[in-house]
CSV table of C-alpha atoms in Angstrom, one decimal:
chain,number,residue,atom,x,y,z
A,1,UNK,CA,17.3,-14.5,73.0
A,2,UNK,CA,18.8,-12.4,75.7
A,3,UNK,CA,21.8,-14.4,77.3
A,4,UNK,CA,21.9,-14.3,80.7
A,5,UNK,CA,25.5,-15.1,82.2
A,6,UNK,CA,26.3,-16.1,86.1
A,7,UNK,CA,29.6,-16.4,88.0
A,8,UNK,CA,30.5,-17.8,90.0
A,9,UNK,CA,28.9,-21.2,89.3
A,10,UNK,CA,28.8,-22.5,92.7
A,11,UNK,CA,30.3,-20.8,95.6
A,12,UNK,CA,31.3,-22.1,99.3
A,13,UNK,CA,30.9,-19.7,102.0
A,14,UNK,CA,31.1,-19.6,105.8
A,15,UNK,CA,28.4,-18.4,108.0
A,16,UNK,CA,27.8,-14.8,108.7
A,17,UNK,CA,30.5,-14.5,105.8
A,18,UNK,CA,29.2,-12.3,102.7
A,19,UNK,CA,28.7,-13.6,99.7
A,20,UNK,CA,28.7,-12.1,95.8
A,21,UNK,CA,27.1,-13.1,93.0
A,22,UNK,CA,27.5,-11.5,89.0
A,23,UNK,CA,24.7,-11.7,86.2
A,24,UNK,CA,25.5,-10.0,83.4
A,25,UNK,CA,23.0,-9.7,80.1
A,26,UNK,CA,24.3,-9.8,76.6
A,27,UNK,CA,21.8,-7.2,75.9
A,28,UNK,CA,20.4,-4.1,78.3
A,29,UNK,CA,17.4,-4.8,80.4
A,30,UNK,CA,16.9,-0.9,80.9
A,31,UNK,CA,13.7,-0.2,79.0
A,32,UNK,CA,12.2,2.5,77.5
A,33,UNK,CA,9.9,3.2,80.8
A,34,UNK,CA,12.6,3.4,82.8
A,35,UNK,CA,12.7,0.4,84.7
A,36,UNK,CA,15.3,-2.2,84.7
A,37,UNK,CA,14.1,-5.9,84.2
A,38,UNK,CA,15.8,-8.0,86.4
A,39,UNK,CA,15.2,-10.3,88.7
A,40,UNK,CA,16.9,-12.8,91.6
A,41,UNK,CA,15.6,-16.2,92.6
A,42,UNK,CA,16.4,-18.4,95.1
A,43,UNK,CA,15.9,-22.1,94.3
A,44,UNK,CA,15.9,-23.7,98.2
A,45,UNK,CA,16.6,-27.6,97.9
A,46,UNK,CA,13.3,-29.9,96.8
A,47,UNK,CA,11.3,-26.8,96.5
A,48,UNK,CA,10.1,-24.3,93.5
A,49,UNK,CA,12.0,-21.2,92.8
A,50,UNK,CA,11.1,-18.0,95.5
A,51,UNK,CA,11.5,-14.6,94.0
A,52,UNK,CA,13.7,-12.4,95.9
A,53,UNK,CA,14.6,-9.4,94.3
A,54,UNK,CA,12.8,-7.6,91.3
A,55,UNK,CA,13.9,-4.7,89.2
A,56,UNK,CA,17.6,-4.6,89.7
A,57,UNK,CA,17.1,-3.8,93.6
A,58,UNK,CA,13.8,-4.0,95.5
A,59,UNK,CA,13.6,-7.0,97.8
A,60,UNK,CA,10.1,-9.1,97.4
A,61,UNK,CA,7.8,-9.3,100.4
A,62,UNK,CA,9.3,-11.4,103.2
A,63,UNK,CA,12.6,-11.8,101.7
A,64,UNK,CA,15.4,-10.6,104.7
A,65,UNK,CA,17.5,-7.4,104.4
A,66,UNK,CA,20.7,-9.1,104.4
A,67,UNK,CA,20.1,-9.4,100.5
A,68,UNK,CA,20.7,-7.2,98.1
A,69,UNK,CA,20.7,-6.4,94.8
A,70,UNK,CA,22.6,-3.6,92.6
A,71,UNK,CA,23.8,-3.5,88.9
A,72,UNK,CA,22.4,-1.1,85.9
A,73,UNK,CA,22.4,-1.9,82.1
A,74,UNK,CA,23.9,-5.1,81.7
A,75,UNK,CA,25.7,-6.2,84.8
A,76,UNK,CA,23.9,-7.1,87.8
A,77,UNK,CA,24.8,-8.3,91.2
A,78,UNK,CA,23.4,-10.1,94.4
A,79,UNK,CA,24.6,-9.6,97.6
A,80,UNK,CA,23.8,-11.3,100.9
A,81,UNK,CA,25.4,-9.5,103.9
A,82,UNK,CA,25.7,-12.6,106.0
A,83,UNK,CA,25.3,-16.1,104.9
A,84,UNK,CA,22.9,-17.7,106.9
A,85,UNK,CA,22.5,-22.0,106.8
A,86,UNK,CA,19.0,-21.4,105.0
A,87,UNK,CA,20.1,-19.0,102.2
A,88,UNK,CA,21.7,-22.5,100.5
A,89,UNK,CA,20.4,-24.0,97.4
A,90,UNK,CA,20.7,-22.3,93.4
A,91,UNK,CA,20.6,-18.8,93.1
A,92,UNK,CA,19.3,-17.3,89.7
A,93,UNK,CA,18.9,-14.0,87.4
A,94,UNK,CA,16.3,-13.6,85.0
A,95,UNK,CA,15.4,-11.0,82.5
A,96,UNK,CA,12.1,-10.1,81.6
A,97,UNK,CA,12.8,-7.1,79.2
A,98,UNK,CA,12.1,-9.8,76.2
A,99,UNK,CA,10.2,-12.7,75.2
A,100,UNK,CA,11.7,-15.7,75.4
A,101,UNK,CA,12.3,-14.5,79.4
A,102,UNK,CA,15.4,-16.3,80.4
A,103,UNK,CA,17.4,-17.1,83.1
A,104,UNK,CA,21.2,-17.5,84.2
A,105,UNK,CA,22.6,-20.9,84.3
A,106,UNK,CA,22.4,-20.8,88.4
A,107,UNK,CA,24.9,-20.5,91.4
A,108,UNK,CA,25.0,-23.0,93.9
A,109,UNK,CA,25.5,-22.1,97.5
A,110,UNK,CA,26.9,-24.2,99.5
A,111,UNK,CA,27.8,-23.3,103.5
A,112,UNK,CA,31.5,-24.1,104.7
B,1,UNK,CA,-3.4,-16.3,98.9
B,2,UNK,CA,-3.2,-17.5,95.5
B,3,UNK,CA,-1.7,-20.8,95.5
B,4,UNK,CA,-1.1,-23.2,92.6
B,5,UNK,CA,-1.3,-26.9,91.7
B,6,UNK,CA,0.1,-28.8,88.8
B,7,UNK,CA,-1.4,-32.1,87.9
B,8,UNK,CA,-0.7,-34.8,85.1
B,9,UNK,CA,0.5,-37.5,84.5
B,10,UNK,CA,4.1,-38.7,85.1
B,11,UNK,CA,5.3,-40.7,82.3
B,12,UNK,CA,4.6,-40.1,78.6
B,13,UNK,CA,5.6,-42.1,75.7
B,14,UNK,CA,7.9,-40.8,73.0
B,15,UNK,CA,6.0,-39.0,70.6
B,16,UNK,CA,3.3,-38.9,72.7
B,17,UNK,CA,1.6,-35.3,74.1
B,18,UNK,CA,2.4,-34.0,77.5
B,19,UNK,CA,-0.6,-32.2,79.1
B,20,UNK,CA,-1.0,-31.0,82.6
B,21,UNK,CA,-2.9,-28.5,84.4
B,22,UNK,CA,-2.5,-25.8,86.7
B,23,UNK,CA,-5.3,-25.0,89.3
B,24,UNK,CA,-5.7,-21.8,90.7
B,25,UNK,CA,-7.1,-21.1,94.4
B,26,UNK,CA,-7.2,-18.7,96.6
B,27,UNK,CA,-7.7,-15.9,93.6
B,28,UNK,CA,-9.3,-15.4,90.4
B,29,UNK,CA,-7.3,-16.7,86.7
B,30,UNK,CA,-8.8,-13.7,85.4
B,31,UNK,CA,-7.1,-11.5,87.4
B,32,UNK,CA,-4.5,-8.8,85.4
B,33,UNK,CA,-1.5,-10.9,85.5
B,34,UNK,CA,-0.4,-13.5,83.1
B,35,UNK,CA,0.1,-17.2,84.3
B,36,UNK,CA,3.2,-19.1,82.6
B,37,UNK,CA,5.1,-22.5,82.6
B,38,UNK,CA,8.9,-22.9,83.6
B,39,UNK,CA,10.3,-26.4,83.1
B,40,UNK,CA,13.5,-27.5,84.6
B,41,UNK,CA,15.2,-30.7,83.6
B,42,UNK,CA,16.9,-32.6,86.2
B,43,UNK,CA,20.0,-31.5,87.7
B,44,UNK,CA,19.8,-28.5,85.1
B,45,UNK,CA,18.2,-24.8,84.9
B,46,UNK,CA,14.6,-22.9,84.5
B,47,UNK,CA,13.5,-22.7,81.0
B,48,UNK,CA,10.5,-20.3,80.1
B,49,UNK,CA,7.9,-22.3,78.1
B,50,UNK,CA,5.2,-19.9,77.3
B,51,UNK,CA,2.0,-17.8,79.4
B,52,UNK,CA,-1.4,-17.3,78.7
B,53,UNK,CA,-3.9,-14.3,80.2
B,54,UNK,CA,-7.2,-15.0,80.6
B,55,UNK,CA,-8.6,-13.5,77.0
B,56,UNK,CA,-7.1,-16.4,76.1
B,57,UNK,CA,-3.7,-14.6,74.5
B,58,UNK,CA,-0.4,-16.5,74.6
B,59,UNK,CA,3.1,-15.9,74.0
B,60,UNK,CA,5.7,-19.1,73.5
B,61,UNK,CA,8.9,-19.6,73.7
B,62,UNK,CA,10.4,-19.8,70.5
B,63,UNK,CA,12.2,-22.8,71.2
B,64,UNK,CA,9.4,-25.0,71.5
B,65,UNK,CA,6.4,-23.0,69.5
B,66,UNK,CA,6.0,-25.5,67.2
B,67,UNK,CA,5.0,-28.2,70.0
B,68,UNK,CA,3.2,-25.9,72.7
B,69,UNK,CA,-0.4,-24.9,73.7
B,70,UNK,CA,-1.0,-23.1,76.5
B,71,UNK,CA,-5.1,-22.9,77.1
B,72,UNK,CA,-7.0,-21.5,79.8
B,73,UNK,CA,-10.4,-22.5,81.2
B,74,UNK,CA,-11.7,-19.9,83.4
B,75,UNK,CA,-15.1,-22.1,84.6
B,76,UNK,CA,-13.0,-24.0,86.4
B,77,UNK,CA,-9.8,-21.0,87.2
B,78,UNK,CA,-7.4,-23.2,85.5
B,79,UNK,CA,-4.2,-23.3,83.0
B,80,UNK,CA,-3.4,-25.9,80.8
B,81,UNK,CA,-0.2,-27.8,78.8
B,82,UNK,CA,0.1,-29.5,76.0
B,83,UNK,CA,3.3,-30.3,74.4
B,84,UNK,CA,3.6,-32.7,71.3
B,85,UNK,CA,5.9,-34.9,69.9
B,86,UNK,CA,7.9,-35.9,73.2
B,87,UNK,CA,11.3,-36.9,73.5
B,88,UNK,CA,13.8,-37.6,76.5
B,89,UNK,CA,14.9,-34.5,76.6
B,90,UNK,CA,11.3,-32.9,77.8
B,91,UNK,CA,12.0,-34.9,81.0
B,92,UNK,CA,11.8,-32.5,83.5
B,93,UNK,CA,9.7,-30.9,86.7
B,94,UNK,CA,7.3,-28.9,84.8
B,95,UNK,CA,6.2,-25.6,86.8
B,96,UNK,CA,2.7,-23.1,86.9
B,97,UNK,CA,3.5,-20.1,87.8
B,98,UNK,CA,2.1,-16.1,88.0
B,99,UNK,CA,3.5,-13.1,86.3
B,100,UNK,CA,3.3,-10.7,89.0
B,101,UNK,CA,2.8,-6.8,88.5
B,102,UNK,CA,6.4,-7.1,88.4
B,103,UNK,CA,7.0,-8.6,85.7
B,104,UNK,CA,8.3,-11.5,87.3
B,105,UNK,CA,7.2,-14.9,88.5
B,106,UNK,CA,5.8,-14.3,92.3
B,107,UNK,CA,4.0,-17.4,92.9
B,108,UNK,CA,5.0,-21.0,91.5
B,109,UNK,CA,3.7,-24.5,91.7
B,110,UNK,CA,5.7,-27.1,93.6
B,111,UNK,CA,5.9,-28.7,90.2
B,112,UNK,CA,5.5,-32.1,89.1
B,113,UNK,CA,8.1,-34.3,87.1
B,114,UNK,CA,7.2,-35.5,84.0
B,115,UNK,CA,9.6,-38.5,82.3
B,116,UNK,CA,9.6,-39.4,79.3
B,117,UNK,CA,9.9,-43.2,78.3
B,118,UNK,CA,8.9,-46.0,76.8
C-alpha cells in the first residue's frame, strides 16, 4: 500500500493568518498519463469528508480561492491564503494512483 | 444532484455480518463512475473499503478482502455492504460515496455509525 504521510498533525492558526500543510507519498502518484493522483479533503466537524482539491492543484467546484494546492512526485502541499473560522476541522490527502486508495493520517485545524 | 443515503442497522454482534446500503437519488447507479465505501473509526482516519461499478465489478481493499462484499442492485439504484465475522475494531461511521471523473470521491453519505457489541 502507498503510505501517505501528513505534518503537521494538528495546527493552530489565527484568522486571516495562512496556513501550510505537507503530504508526502512513499511512492510517486505521477502516472503514466500524465496526471498526478492526489487529492485534499476537508473533514468539517459532525459532517462527511468535502473534496477540495483534485490532481495535485485544481480546486473542486465551490471550494474558495484562498486554497491551494502544489507539490509533484511525492511531496504535496495545501495552502490556505487566509484562515477563515469555517476552514476548521481535519484536513486530509489521499492517493488514488493505486488500489488500496489511501489517505494521510489527518491535520486538525484549529483557529487561535 | 446526486445525493446519497446509508442505512443499517447500528449495532452488530461479534461475529455477526455488517450490511448496509447506499441509495442513490438524484442520478443513475449506472452512471460511468464507480461507487465505494470509506469507514472511519471513531476519533481516527478514512479507510478505503472497496467499490463496485454497475456491471457488477469490484475491487477490495486488501486488508479486509477476505470479509467484504460489495453488491449493487440497479432496480432499485442502490449499493450494498456486507462485512463478516465482526469484531470491535469495525466500530466505526461507515461512508457511500462516488468516484468522480476524477478519480476521487466527490459526493459522500453523511454516514452512519455502526458499533459493534454484545
Amino acid at each position: 500500500d502507498i503510505v501517505m504521510t501528513q505534518t503537521p498533525l494538528s495546527l493552530s492558526v489565527t484568522p486571516g493568518q495562512p496556513a501550510s500543510i505537507s503530504c508526502k507519498s512513499s511512492q510517486s502518484l505521477l502516472h503514466s498519463d500524465g496526471k498526478t493522483y492526489l487529492y485534499w479533503y476537508l473533514q468539517k466537524p459532525g459532517q462527511p469528508p468535502q473534496l477540495l482539491i483534485y490532481e495535485v492543484s485544481n480546486r473542486f467546484s465551490g471550494v474558495p480561492d484562498r486554497f491551494s494546492g502544489s507539490g509533484s512526485g511525492t511531496d504535496f502541499t495545501l495552502k490556505i491564503s487566509r484562515v477563515e473560522a469555517e476552514d476548521v476541522g481535519v484536513y486530509y490527502c489521499m492517493q488514488s494512483i493505486q488500489l488500496p486508495y489511501t489517505f494521510g493520517q489527518g491535520t486538525k485545524l484549529e483557529i487561535k | 444532484q446526486v445525493q446519497l443515503q446509508e442505512s443499517g442497522p447500528g449495532l452488530v454482534k461479534p461475529s455477526g455480518t455488517l450490511s448496509l446500503t447506499c441509495a442513490v437519488s438524484g442520478g443513475s447507479i449506472s452512471s460511468s463512475n464507480w461507487w465505494s465505501w470509506i469507514r472511519q473509526p471513531p476519533g481516527k482516519g478514512l479507510e478505503w473499503i472497496g467499490e463496485i461499478y454497475h456491471s457488477g465489478s469490484t475491487n477490495y481493499n486488501p486488508s479486509l478482502k477476505s470479509r467484504v462484499t460489495i453488491s449493487v442492485d440497479k432496480s432499485k439504484n442502490q449499493f450494498s455492504l456486507k462485512l463478516s465475522s465482526v469484531t470491535a475494531a469495525d466500530t466505526a461511521v461507515y461512508y457511500c460515496a462516488r468516484n468522480s471523473d476524477y478519480d476521487a470521491f466527490d459526493i459522500w453519505g453523511q454516514g452512519t455509525m455502526v458499533t459493534v457489541s454484545s
